[in-house]
Amino acid sequence: DYEGLVFKSPDHLWGQSFQRVKRTMTMDYVCMGFSEGSGRLSGTLGAVHGGLYINGVLQSICSIGGGFTDNLRYEIWENRNTYLGQVFEATGYNIFPSGALRHPNFKRWREDKLPESCVLEA
């Protein structure tokens, strides 16, 4: 139940020459929609909305706005109909009981998976 580890040399004072390593997890979601960005991202993708099948019904689980390059944001925003209903993978530091990731980031589109395979196991 730990979030991560800190590695430190015994020869150095605390705060000097140490490294933190956090455990990451991945989750596949069905793309259920999009939000437009604001400010610098106005007119392009702000976030992708992800869903999972729960008891056979696709339900909205999360909104993921991190992990996209600017080029990918424009590509997705200009071709939303192409990506709607597709499966994508996201990474985060923990998975909540709801199926949402803690501090999620987009990783990649999963052309090898069907939307029906994105199921939240109870």
XYZ file of N, CA and C in Angstrom:
366
model
N 0.811 -1.205 0.000
C 0.000 0.000 0.000
C 0.849 1.262 0.000
N 2.105 1.153 -0.397
C 2.970 2.329 -0.460
C 2.874 2.962 -1.839
N 3.066 4.264 -1.879
C 3.002 4.991 -3.133
C 4.269 4.841 -3.951
N 5.406 4.685 -3.279
C 6.660 4.565 -3.997
C 7.807 4.352 -3.034
N 9.013 4.442 -3.550
C 10.217 4.241 -2.762
C 11.162 5.416 -2.956
N 11.990 5.660 -1.945
C 13.039 6.663 -2.042
C 14.367 5.963 -1.826
N 15.281 6.153 -2.767
C 16.605 5.573 -2.669
C 17.598 6.686 -2.342
N 18.420 6.449 -1.312
C 19.375 7.452 -0.867
C 20.683 6.772 -0.514
N 21.759 7.415 -0.885
C 23.070 6.907 -0.532
C 23.317 7.163 0.954
N 23.833 6.187 1.693
C 24.107 6.401 3.124
C 25.227 7.412 3.366
N 25.965 7.748 2.334
C 27.077 8.694 2.463
C 26.661 10.152 2.275
N 25.390 10.385 1.943
C 24.935 11.745 1.672
C 23.871 12.173 2.669
N 23.759 13.465 2.888
C 22.710 14.008 3.747
C 21.372 13.891 3.045
N 20.299 13.942 3.835
C 18.951 13.880 3.262
C 18.751 15.081 2.338
N 18.192 14.854 1.216
C 17.973 15.903 0.240
C 19.069 15.976 -0.798
N 20.140 15.252 -0.567
C 21.234 15.220 -1.539
C 21.282 13.842 -2.185
N 21.386 13.837 -3.470
C 21.624 12.604 -4.204
C 20.652 11.479 -3.810
N 19.386 11.739 -3.961
C 18.412 10.677 -3.740
C 17.476 10.617 -4.937
N 16.780 9.490 -5.055
C 15.897 9.292 -6.185
C 14.588 8.692 -5.703
N 13.485 9.235 -6.216
C 12.161 8.702 -5.895
C 11.647 7.885 -7.072
N 11.045 6.762 -6.759
C 10.459 5.900 -7.778
C 9.023 5.604 -7.364
N 8.080 5.959 -8.243
C 6.670 5.686 -7.962
C 6.175 4.555 -8.853
N 5.322 3.755 -8.302
C 4.713 2.661 -9.049
C 3.652 3.257 -9.980
N 3.629 2.800 -11.211
C 2.601 3.247 -12.149
C 1.746 2.063 -12.575
N 0.515 2.378 -12.900
C -0.436 1.364 -13.341
C -1.051 1.839 -14.648
N -1.553 0.906 -15.417
C -2.220 1.259 -16.667
C -3.648 0.732 -16.659
N -4.476 1.386 -17.443
C -5.876 0.989 -17.563
C -6.323 1.325 -18.978
N -7.136 0.464 -19.565
C -7.707 0.717 -20.881
C -9.127 1.235 -20.713
N -9.464 2.263 -21.491
C -10.790 2.885 -21.448
C -11.346 3.002 -22.856
N -12.666 3.126 -22.941
C -13.347 3.412 -24.196
C -13.508 4.928 -24.291
N -13.147 5.504 -25.421
C -13.297 6.949 -25.620
C -14.779 7.275 -25.780
N -15.300 8.058 -24.826
C -16.718 8.401 -24.826
C -16.982 9.846 -25.243
N -15.950 10.634 -25.382
C -16.155 12.025 -25.772
C -14.912 12.854 -25.535
N -15.069 14.163 -25.747
C -13.934 15.068 -25.699
C -14.348 16.393 -25.069
N -13.381 17.070 -24.492
C -13.582 18.440 -24.011
C -12.580 19.326 -24.722
N -13.036 20.516 -25.092
C -12.137 21.474 -25.720
C -11.224 22.082 -24.668
N -10.010 22.355 -25.070
C -9.053 22.987 -24.183
C -9.376 24.464 -24.002
N -8.686 25.076 -23.064
C -8.859 26.508 -22.839
C -7.496 27.183 -22.881
N -7.504 28.506 -22.970
C -6.252 29.248 -23.032
C -5.450 28.862 -24.262
N -4.214 28.456 -24.052
C -3.330 28.062 -25.143
C -3.903 26.902 -25.955
N -4.716 26.072 -25.323
C -5.268 24.890 -25.992
C -6.665 25.131 -26.578
N -7.124 26.359 -26.577
C -8.435 26.676 -27.135
C -8.480 26.274 -28.608
N -9.562 25.637 -29.015
C -9.698 25.184 -30.391
C -9.040 23.847 -30.662
N -8.635 23.169 -29.608
C -8.019 21.855 -29.736
C -8.457 20.996 -28.551
N -7.938 19.792 -28.467
C -8.332 18.860 -27.418
C -7.848 19.320 -26.043
N -8.757 19.299 -25.083
C -8.394 19.544 -23.695
C -8.325 18.244 -22.927
N -9.308 17.357 -23.152
C -9.356 16.079 -22.439
C -10.169 15.058 -23.222
N -9.850 13.807 -22.994
C -10.602 12.672 -23.528
C -11.373 12.071 -22.363
N -12.633 11.733 -22.594
C -13.464 11.116 -21.557
C -13.455 9.607 -21.754
N -13.094 8.898 -20.692
C -12.976 7.443 -20.771
C -14.071 6.736 -20.015
N -14.472 5.596 -20.540
C -15.510 4.810 -19.904
C -15.146 3.343 -19.826
N -15.861 2.646 -18.950
C -15.709 1.199 -18.782
C -17.093 0.565 -18.772
N -17.151 -0.694 -19.175
C -18.393 -1.446 -19.088
C -18.549 -1.965 -17.659
N -19.676 -1.646 -17.055
C -20.020 -2.117 -15.717
C -21.366 -2.809 -15.823
N -21.396 -4.100 -15.535
C -22.610 -4.904 -15.676
C -23.219 -4.766 -17.071
N -22.351 -4.745 -18.089
C -22.803 -4.703 -19.471
C -23.172 -3.331 -20.001
N -23.047 -2.280 -19.187
C -23.414 -0.923 -19.597
C -22.162 -0.045 -19.591
N -21.914 0.658 -20.694
C -20.770 1.560 -20.776
C -21.049 2.808 -19.940
N -20.172 3.072 -18.956
C -20.364 4.201 -18.051
C -19.134 5.092 -18.052
N -19.347 6.384 -17.961
C -18.254 7.348 -17.916
C -17.503 7.204 -16.596
N -16.180 7.131 -16.669
C -15.355 6.897 -15.490
C -14.409 8.056 -15.205
N -13.799 8.625 -16.253
C -12.761 9.621 -16.016
C -12.617 10.575 -17.193
N -11.880 11.653 -16.935
C -11.516 12.618 -17.948
C -10.001 12.776 -17.873
N -9.313 12.572 -18.998
C -7.850 12.573 -19.002
C -7.355 13.678 -19.928
N -6.623 14.622 -19.355
C -6.137 15.759 -20.126
C -4.637 15.817 -20.264
N -3.907 14.948 -19.610
C -2.445 14.970 -19.670
C -1.893 13.889 -20.563
N -0.643 14.062 -20.973
C 0.047 13.042 -21.749
C -0.033 13.222 -23.250
N -0.697 14.265 -23.723
C -0.842 14.498 -25.158
C 0.198 15.495 -25.651
N 0.751 15.251 -26.823
C 1.560 16.274 -27.473
C 0.599 17.265 -28.125
N 1.084 18.441 -28.470
C 0.232 19.420 -29.151
C -0.258 18.882 -30.488
N 0.606 18.199 -31.214
C 0.206 17.625 -32.507
C -0.898 16.593 -32.345
N -0.780 15.752 -31.326
C -1.814 14.740 -31.090
C -3.126 15.395 -30.678
N -3.047 16.461 -29.899
C -4.267 17.193 -29.509
C -5.012 17.705 -30.752
N -4.283 18.303 -31.695
C -4.908 18.796 -32.923
C -5.460 17.652 -33.759
N -4.700 16.570 -33.884
C -5.136 15.409 -34.669
C -6.447 14.846 -34.123
N -6.519 14.632 -32.821
C -7.728 14.066 -32.220
C -8.896 15.029 -32.370
N -8.657 16.310 -32.104
C -9.740 17.295 -32.141
C -10.329 17.423 -33.544
N -9.479 17.395 -34.549
C -9.950 17.532 -35.935
C -10.599 16.255 -36.459
N -10.373 15.116 -35.803
C -10.908 13.829 -36.260
C -11.648 13.104 -35.136
N -12.437 13.831 -34.378
C -13.116 13.260 -33.202
C -13.958 12.036 -33.539
N -14.659 12.067 -34.658
C -15.507 10.920 -35.010
C -14.704 9.648 -35.225
N -13.463 9.785 -35.666
C -12.591 8.621 -35.877
C -12.228 7.968 -34.547
N -12.018 8.777 -33.516
C -11.540 8.271 -32.227
C -12.665 7.901 -31.261
N -13.845 8.442 -31.462
C -14.971 8.137 -30.583
C -15.278 6.648 -30.611
N -15.328 6.020 -29.457
C -15.595 4.589 -29.356
C -14.352 3.717 -29.417
N -13.197 4.320 -29.661
C -11.947 3.566 -29.708
C -11.392 3.354 -28.296
N -10.523 2.381 -28.153
C -9.917 2.067 -26.858
C -8.581 2.805 -26.741
N -8.341 3.391 -25.562
C -7.051 4.018 -25.299
C -6.517 3.561 -23.950
N -5.205 3.628 -23.825
C -4.527 3.235 -22.589
C -4.067 4.492 -21.865
N -4.223 4.497 -20.557
C -3.773 5.603 -19.724
C -2.928 5.048 -18.582
N -2.040 5.885 -18.059
C -1.214 5.501 -16.919
C -1.542 6.401 -15.737
N -1.317 5.884 -14.544
C -1.543 6.652 -13.326
C -0.838 5.985 -12.161
N -0.986 6.598 -10.984
C -0.281 6.098 -9.802
C -1.090 5.129 -8.953
N -2.371 5.011 -9.231
C -3.209 4.076 -8.481
C -4.526 3.944 -9.226
N -5.253 2.873 -8.971
C -6.573 2.694 -9.557
C -7.592 2.716 -8.422
N -8.516 3.663 -8.499
C -9.577 3.768 -7.497
C -10.618 2.669 -7.728
N -11.429 2.346 -6.722
C -12.487 1.340 -6.909
C -13.439 1.661 -8.068
N -13.564 2.943 -8.406
C -14.432 3.358 -9.516
C -13.859 2.972 -10.875
N -12.563 2.618 -10.912
C -11.889 2.326 -12.168
C -11.081 3.494 -12.692
N -11.189 4.648 -12.046
C -10.431 5.828 -12.456
C -9.000 5.730 -11.941
N -8.079 6.272 -12.713
C -6.679 6.322 -12.317
C -6.398 7.590 -11.523
N -5.463 7.501 -10.591
C -4.999 8.679 -9.849
C -3.928 9.366 -10.679
N -4.077 10.655 -10.932
C -3.169 11.453 -11.759
C -2.957 10.798 -13.133
N -4.029 10.669 -13.915
C -3.927 9.947 -15.185
C -3.250 10.742 -16.288
N -2.620 10.025 -17.190
C -2.036 10.572 -18.411
C -2.330 9.615 -19.555
N -2.647 10.183 -20.708
C -2.860 9.397 -21.910
C -1.546 8.729 -22.306
N -1.641 7.461 -22.720
C -0.437 6.759 -23.168
C -0.482 6.481 -24.672
N -1.571 5.817 -25.141
C -1.647 5.454 -26.556
C -3.034 4.932 -26.892
N -3.326 4.908 -28.187
C -4.539 4.268 -28.690
C -4.274 2.779 -28.810
N -5.274 1.962 -28.497
C -5.137 0.502 -28.524
C -5.960 -0.057 -29.679
N -5.374 -0.133 -30.852
C -6.068 -0.682 -32.011
C -6.241 -2.194 -31.913
N -5.517 -2.810 -30.977
C -5.576 -4.263 -30.812
C -6.672 -4.708 -29.854
N -7.442 -3.772 -29.296
C -8.471 -4.129 -28.318
C -9.845 -3.649 -28.764
N -10.840 -4.433 -28.429
C -12.226 -4.053 -28.687
C -12.788 -3.308 -27.484
N -13.690 -2.365 -27.701
C -14.287 -1.635 -26.582
C -14.920 -2.553 -25.531
N -15.503 -3.655 -25.969
C -16.176 -4.573 -25.043
C -15.212 -5.223 -24.052
N -13.901 -5.129 -24.315
C -12.927 -5.718 -23.411
C -12.584 -4.798 -22.226
N -13.087 -3.565 -22.253
C -12.827 -2.594 -21.173
C -13.917 -2.715 -20.122
N -13.710 -3.645 -19.209
C -14.726 -3.986 -18.216
C -14.165 -3.734 -16.819
N -14.979 -3.120 -15.962
C -14.606 -2.953 -14.566
C -15.064 -4.182 -13.810
N -14.112 -4.918 -13.293
C -14.421 -6.125 -12.535
C -14.849 -5.739 -11.121
N -16.005 -6.207 -10.720
C -16.523 -5.871 -9.374
C -15.971 -6.774 -8.316
